[in-house]
mmCIF file with all atom_site columns, C-alpha atoms in Angstrom:
data_model
loop_
_atom_site.group_PDB
_atom_site.id
_atom_site.type_symbol
_atom_site.label_atom_id
_atom_site.label_alt_id
_atom_site.label_comp_id
_atom_site.label_asym_id
_atom_site.label_entity_id
_atom_site.label_seq_id
_atom_site.pdbx_PDB_ins_code
_atom_site.Cartn_x
_atom_site.Cartn_y
_atom_site.Cartn_z
_atom_site.occupancy
_atom_site.B_iso_or_equiv
_atom_site.pdbx_formal_charge
_atom_site.auth_seq_id
_atom_site.auth_comp_id
_atom_site.auth_asym_id
_atom_site.auth_atom_id
_atom_site.pdbx_PDB_model_num
ATOM 1   C CA . MET A 1 1   ? 0.000   0.000  0.000  1.00 50.00 ? 1   MET A CA 1
ATOM 2   C CA . GLU A 1 2   ? 3.015   2.304  0.262  1.00 65.00 ? 2   GLU A CA 1
ATOM 3   C CA . ASN A 1 3   ? 3.055   2.680  -3.545 1.00 82.00 ? 3   ASN A CA 1
ATOM 4   C CA . VAL A 1 4   ? -0.166  4.683  -3.589 1.00 85.00 ? 4   VAL A CA 1
ATOM 5   C CA . LYS A 1 5   ? -0.395  7.934  -5.523 1.00 93.00 ? 5   LYS A CA 1
ATOM 6   C CA . HIS A 1 6   ? -1.684  10.048 -2.622 1.00 96.00 ? 6   HIS A CA 1
ATOM 7   C CA . LYS A 1 7   ? -0.584  10.204 1.015  1.00 97.00 ? 7   LYS A CA 1
ATOM 8   C CA . VAL A 1 8   ? -1.950  12.537 3.667  1.00 98.00 ? 8   VAL A CA 1
ATOM 9   C CA . VAL A 1 9   ? -1.465  12.937 7.409  1.00 98.00 ? 9   VAL A CA 1
ATOM 10  C CA . PHE A 1 10  ? -4.137  14.486 9.621  1.00 98.00 ? 10  PHE A CA 1
ATOM 11  C CA . GLN A 1 11  ? -3.510  15.926 13.075 1.00 97.00 ? 11  GLN A CA 1
ATOM 12  C CA . LEU A 1 12  ? -6.233  15.991 15.725 1.00 97.00 ? 12  LEU A CA 1
ATOM 13  C CA . THR A 1 13  ? -5.602  17.761 19.018 1.00 96.00 ? 13  THR A CA 1
ATOM 14  C CA . THR A 1 14  ? -9.127  18.549 20.168 1.00 94.00 ? 14  THR A CA 1
ATOM 15  C CA . ASP A 1 15  ? -11.823 16.774 22.141 1.00 94.00 ? 15  ASP A CA 1
ATOM 16  C CA . ASN A 1 16  ? -14.509 18.750 20.275 1.00 95.00 ? 16  ASN A CA 1
ATOM 17  C CA . ILE A 1 17  ? -17.054 16.266 18.902 1.00 94.00 ? 17  ILE A CA 1
ATOM 18  C CA . ASP A 1 18  ? -17.837 18.420 15.848 1.00 95.00 ? 18  ASP A CA 1
ATOM 19  C CA . GLU A 1 19  ? -14.171 18.473 14.857 1.00 95.00 ? 19  GLU A CA 1
ATOM 20  C CA . GLN A 1 20  ? -13.823 14.731 15.419 1.00 96.00 ? 20  GLN A CA 1
ATOM 21  C CA . ASN A 1 21  ? -16.897 14.074 13.274 1.00 96.00 ? 21  ASN A CA 1
ATOM 22  C CA . ALA A 1 22  ? -15.472 16.392 10.614 1.00 95.00 ? 22  ALA A CA 1
ATOM 23  C CA . LEU A 1 23  ? -12.232 14.392 10.560 1.00 97.00 ? 23  LEU A CA 1
ATOM 24  C CA . ILE A 1 24  ? -14.175 11.161 10.030 1.00 97.00 ? 24  ILE A CA 1
ATOM 25  C CA . THR A 1 25  ? -16.059 12.838 7.173  1.00 96.00 ? 25  THR A CA 1
ATOM 26  C CA . TYR A 1 26  ? -12.826 14.120 5.603  1.00 96.00 ? 26  TYR A CA 1
ATOM 27  C CA . VAL A 1 27  ? -11.075 10.737 5.602  1.00 97.00 ? 27  VAL A CA 1
ATOM 28  C CA . ASN A 1 28  ? -14.173 8.997  4.256  1.00 96.00 ? 28  ASN A CA 1
ATOM 29  C CA . ASN A 1 29  ? -14.477 11.571 1.472  1.00 96.00 ? 29  ASN A CA 1
ATOM 30  C CA . LEU A 1 30  ? -10.835 11.138 0.487  1.00 97.00 ? 30  LEU A CA 1
ATOM 31  C CA . TYR A 1 31  ? -11.301 7.388  0.357  1.00 96.00 ? 31  TYR A CA 1
ATOM 32  C CA . LYS A 1 32  ? -14.488 7.751  -1.709 1.00 96.00 ? 32  LYS A CA 1
ATOM 33  C CA . HIS A 1 33  ? -12.590 9.937  -4.159 1.00 97.00 ? 33  HIS A CA 1
ATOM 34  C CA . TRP A 1 34  ? -9.286  8.043  -4.454 1.00 96.00 ? 34  TRP A CA 1
ATOM 35  C CA . GLY A 1 35  ? -10.174 4.576  -3.152 1.00 93.00 ? 35  GLY A CA 1
ATOM 36  C CA . ALA A 1 36  ? -7.183  2.311  -2.682 1.00 90.00 ? 36  ALA A CA 1
ATOM 37  C CA . ASP A 1 37  ? -4.932  4.978  -4.232 1.00 95.00 ? 37  ASP A CA 1
ATOM 38  C CA . VAL A 1 38  ? -4.670  6.955  -0.977 1.00 96.00 ? 38  VAL A CA 1
ATOM 39  C CA . LEU A 1 39  ? -2.845  6.287  2.276  1.00 97.00 ? 39  LEU A CA 1
ATOM 40  C CA . ILE A 1 40  ? -4.336  8.224  5.194  1.00 98.00 ? 40  ILE A CA 1
ATOM 41  C CA . HIS A 1 41  ? -2.713  8.536  8.608  1.00 98.00 ? 41  HIS A CA 1
ATOM 42  C CA . VAL A 1 42  ? -4.407  10.277 11.547 1.00 98.00 ? 42  VAL A CA 1
ATOM 43  C CA . VAL A 1 43  ? -2.249  11.296 14.519 1.00 98.00 ? 43  VAL A CA 1
ATOM 44  C CA . VAL A 1 44  ? -4.145  12.064 17.717 1.00 98.00 ? 44  VAL A CA 1
ATOM 45  C CA . HIS A 1 45  ? -2.518  13.751 20.688 1.00 97.00 ? 45  HIS A CA 1
ATOM 46  C CA . GLY A 1 46  ? -3.274  16.150 23.495 1.00 96.00 ? 46  GLY A CA 1
ATOM 47  C CA . PRO A 1 47  ? -7.027  16.382 24.136 1.00 96.00 ? 47  PRO A CA 1
ATOM 48  C CA . GLY A 1 48  ? -7.583  14.649 20.787 1.00 96.00 ? 48  GLY A CA 1
ATOM 49  C CA . ILE A 1 49  ? -6.533  11.332 22.358 1.00 97.00 ? 49  ILE A CA 1
ATOM 50  C CA . GLY A 1 50  ? -10.116 10.955 23.595 1.00 96.00 ? 50  GLY A CA 1
ATOM 51  C CA . MET A 1 51  ? -11.136 10.151 20.038 1.00 97.00 ? 51  MET A CA 1
ATOM 52  C CA . VAL A 1 52  ? -9.452  6.744  20.319 1.00 98.00 ? 52  VAL A CA 1
ATOM 53  C CA . ARG A 1 53  ? -10.125 5.984  24.004 1.00 97.00 ? 53  ARG A CA 1
ATOM 54  C CA . LYS A 1 54  ? -12.679 3.238  24.601 1.00 96.00 ? 54  LYS A CA 1
ATOM 55  C CA . SER A 1 55  ? -13.922 5.030  27.716 1.00 95.00 ? 55  SER A CA 1
ATOM 56  C CA . LYS A 1 56  ? -14.222 8.487  26.101 1.00 94.00 ? 56  LYS A CA 1
ATOM 57  C CA . THR A 1 57  ? -14.784 8.280  22.352 1.00 95.00 ? 57  THR A CA 1
ATOM 58  C CA . MET A 1 58  ? -18.000 9.613  20.888 1.00 95.00 ? 58  MET A CA 1
ATOM 59  C CA . VAL A 1 59  ? -16.960 8.635  17.351 1.00 96.00 ? 59  VAL A CA 1
ATOM 60  C CA . GLY A 1 60  ? -15.805 5.075  17.973 1.00 95.00 ? 60  GLY A CA 1
ATOM 61  C CA . GLU A 1 61  ? -17.907 3.560  15.197 1.00 96.00 ? 61  GLU A CA 1
ATOM 62  C CA . GLY A 1 62  ? -16.589 6.116  12.708 1.00 97.00 ? 62  GLY A CA 1
ATOM 63  C CA . VAL A 1 63  ? -13.014 5.363  13.760 1.00 97.00 ? 63  VAL A CA 1
ATOM 64  C CA . LYS A 1 64  ? -13.590 1.622  13.375 1.00 97.00 ? 64  LYS A CA 1
ATOM 65  C CA . TYR A 1 65  ? -15.157 2.073  9.932  1.00 97.00 ? 65  TYR A CA 1
ATOM 66  C CA . ALA A 1 66  ? -12.288 4.317  8.815  1.00 97.00 ? 66  ALA A CA 1
ATOM 67  C CA . MET A 1 67  ? -9.794  1.667  9.925  1.00 98.00 ? 67  MET A CA 1
ATOM 68  C CA . GLN A 1 68  ? -11.727 -0.953 7.938  1.00 97.00 ? 68  GLN A CA 1
ATOM 69  C CA . ILE A 1 69  ? -11.214 1.069  4.750  1.00 96.00 ? 69  ILE A CA 1
ATOM 70  C CA . GLY A 1 70  ? -7.492  1.421  5.460  1.00 96.00 ? 70  GLY A CA 1
ATOM 71  C CA . VAL A 1 71  ? -7.117  4.614  7.491  1.00 97.00 ? 71  VAL A CA 1
ATOM 72  C CA . LYS A 1 72  ? -4.374  4.264  10.108 1.00 98.00 ? 72  LYS A CA 1
ATOM 73  C CA . PHE A 1 73  ? -4.801  6.005  13.453 1.00 98.00 ? 73  PHE A CA 1
ATOM 74  C CA . PHE A 1 74  ? -1.816  6.694  15.691 1.00 98.00 ? 74  PHE A CA 1
ATOM 75  C CA . ALA A 1 75  ? -2.032  7.549  19.388 1.00 98.00 ? 75  ALA A CA 1
ATOM 76  C CA . CYS A 1 76  ? 0.729   9.651  20.947 1.00 98.00 ? 76  CYS A CA 1
ATOM 77  C CA . GLU A 1 77  ? 2.497   7.774  23.729 1.00 98.00 ? 77  GLU A CA 1
ATOM 78  C CA . ASN A 1 78  ? 3.693   11.064 25.284 1.00 98.00 ? 78  ASN A CA 1
ATOM 79  C CA . THR A 1 79  ? 0.065   12.122 25.689 1.00 98.00 ? 79  THR A CA 1
ATOM 80  C CA . MET A 1 80  ? -0.890  8.716  27.046 1.00 98.00 ? 80  MET A CA 1
ATOM 81  C CA . GLN A 1 81  ? 1.914   8.829  29.611 1.00 98.00 ? 81  GLN A CA 1
ATOM 82  C CA . THR A 1 82  ? 1.095   12.387 30.693 1.00 98.00 ? 82  THR A CA 1
ATOM 83  C CA . ARG A 1 83  ? -2.609  11.590 31.048 1.00 97.00 ? 83  ARG A CA 1
ATOM 84  C CA . LYS A 1 84  ? -1.989  8.144  32.561 1.00 98.00 ? 84  LYS A CA 1
ATOM 85  C CA . ILE A 1 85  ? -3.860  6.349  29.778 1.00 98.00 ? 85  ILE A CA 1
ATOM 86  C CA . GLU A 1 86  ? -3.233  2.623  29.410 1.00 97.00 ? 86  GLU A CA 1
ATOM 87  C CA . LYS A 1 87  ? -3.179  0.871  26.038 1.00 97.00 ? 87  LYS A CA 1
ATOM 88  C CA . THR A 1 88  ? -6.064  -1.264 27.305 1.00 97.00 ? 88  THR A CA 1
ATOM 89  C CA . ASP A 1 89  ? -8.244  1.890  27.075 1.00 97.00 ? 89  ASP A CA 1
ATOM 90  C CA . ILE A 1 90  ? -7.317  2.490  23.421 1.00 98.00 ? 90  ILE A CA 1
ATOM 91  C CA . VAL A 1 91  ? -9.578  1.212  20.639 1.00 97.00 ? 91  VAL A CA 1
ATOM 92  C CA . GLU A 1 92  ? -8.272  -2.020 19.133 1.00 97.00 ? 92  GLU A CA 1
ATOM 93  C CA . GLY A 1 93  ? -6.309  -1.533 15.933 1.00 97.00 ? 93  GLY A CA 1
ATOM 94  C CA . ILE A 1 94  ? -4.914  1.866  16.848 1.00 98.00 ? 94  ILE A CA 1
ATOM 95  C CA . GLU A 1 95  ? -1.165  2.121  16.367 1.00 98.00 ? 95  GLU A CA 1
ATOM 96  C CA . TYR A 1 96  ? 1.243   4.130  18.511 1.00 98.00 ? 96  TYR A CA 1
ATOM 97  C CA . VAL A 1 97  ? 3.936   6.738  18.007 1.00 98.00 ? 97  VAL A CA 1
ATOM 98  C CA . PRO A 1 98  ? 6.317   7.942  20.729 1.00 98.00 ? 98  PRO A CA 1
ATOM 99  C CA . SER A 1 99  ? 5.526   11.593 19.916 1.00 98.00 ? 99  SER A CA 1
ATOM 100 C CA . GLY A 1 100 ? 2.594   12.843 17.874 1.00 98.00 ? 100 GLY A CA 1
ATOM 101 C CA . LEU A 1 101 ? 4.401   16.020 16.847 1.00 96.00 ? 101 LEU A CA 1
ATOM 102 C CA . VAL A 1 102 ? 7.522   14.156 15.766 1.00 98.00 ? 102 VAL A CA 1
ATOM 103 C CA . ALA A 1 103 ? 5.421   11.701 13.733 1.00 98.00 ? 103 ALA A CA 1
ATOM 104 C CA . ILE A 1 104 ? 3.687   14.570 11.925 1.00 97.00 ? 104 ILE A CA 1
ATOM 105 C CA . ILE A 1 105 ? 6.946   16.432 11.262 1.00 97.00 ? 105 ILE A CA 1
ATOM 106 C CA . GLU A 1 106 ? 8.552   13.278 9.874  1.00 98.00 ? 106 GLU A CA 1
ATOM 107 C CA . LYS A 1 107 ? 5.612   12.704 7.516  1.00 97.00 ? 107 LYS A CA 1
ATOM 108 C CA . GLN A 1 108 ? 5.890   16.309 6.316  1.00 97.00 ? 108 GLN A CA 1
ATOM 109 C CA . GLU A 1 109 ? 9.616   15.863 5.756  1.00 97.00 ? 109 GLU A CA 1
ATOM 110 C CA . GLN A 1 110 ? 8.763   12.838 3.585  1.00 96.00 ? 110 GLN A CA 1
ATOM 111 C CA . GLY A 1 111 ? 6.480   15.043 1.490  1.00 96.00 ? 111 GLY A CA 1
ATOM 112 C CA . TRP A 1 112 ? 3.108   14.041 2.954  1.00 97.00 ? 112 TRP A CA 1
ATOM 113 C CA . PRO A 1 113 ? 0.467   16.781 2.781  1.00 95.00 ? 113 PRO A CA 1
ATOM 114 C CA . TYR A 1 114 ? -0.583  17.819 6.290  1.00 96.00 ? 114 TYR A CA 1
ATOM 115 C CA . ILE A 1 115 ? -4.058  18.753 7.468  1.00 94.00 ? 115 ILE A CA 1
ATOM 116 C CA . LYS A 1 116 ? -4.754  20.026 10.956 1.00 93.00 ? 116 LYS A CA 1
ATOM 117 C CA . CYS A 1 117 ? -8.273  18.975 11.833 1.00 86.00 ? 117 CYS A CA 1
ATOM 118 C CA . ASN A 1 118 ? -9.450  21.843 13.996 1.00 75.00 ? 118 ASN A CA 1
ATOM 119 C CA . PHE A 1 119 ? -11.911 24.537 13.037 1.00 59.00 ? 119 PHE A CA 1
#
């Protein structure tokens, strides 16, 4: 899947439900447009970590559907450590990065378009 034509990384740092729903809509729309020719990564950190917490998420079904179509979600381990969040409270299938900011910067350095998902 790394040989796709389009790659994009989204950043989510908010616990605002409208912004989380918007992110789900955006990734679904990209997939509808490009299908298997797009690789989408979503990095959640700070207050945005709630999007992928079993005990907090209000968009869990949207996250699960997005993962089924190939979207990869990454939870920031720095945020998890600071907020004392265990991996057992993270939705199954979510991947991890040591630092959300570093992960986003590295994707940008590799030429990935970046979208910050906050209004």
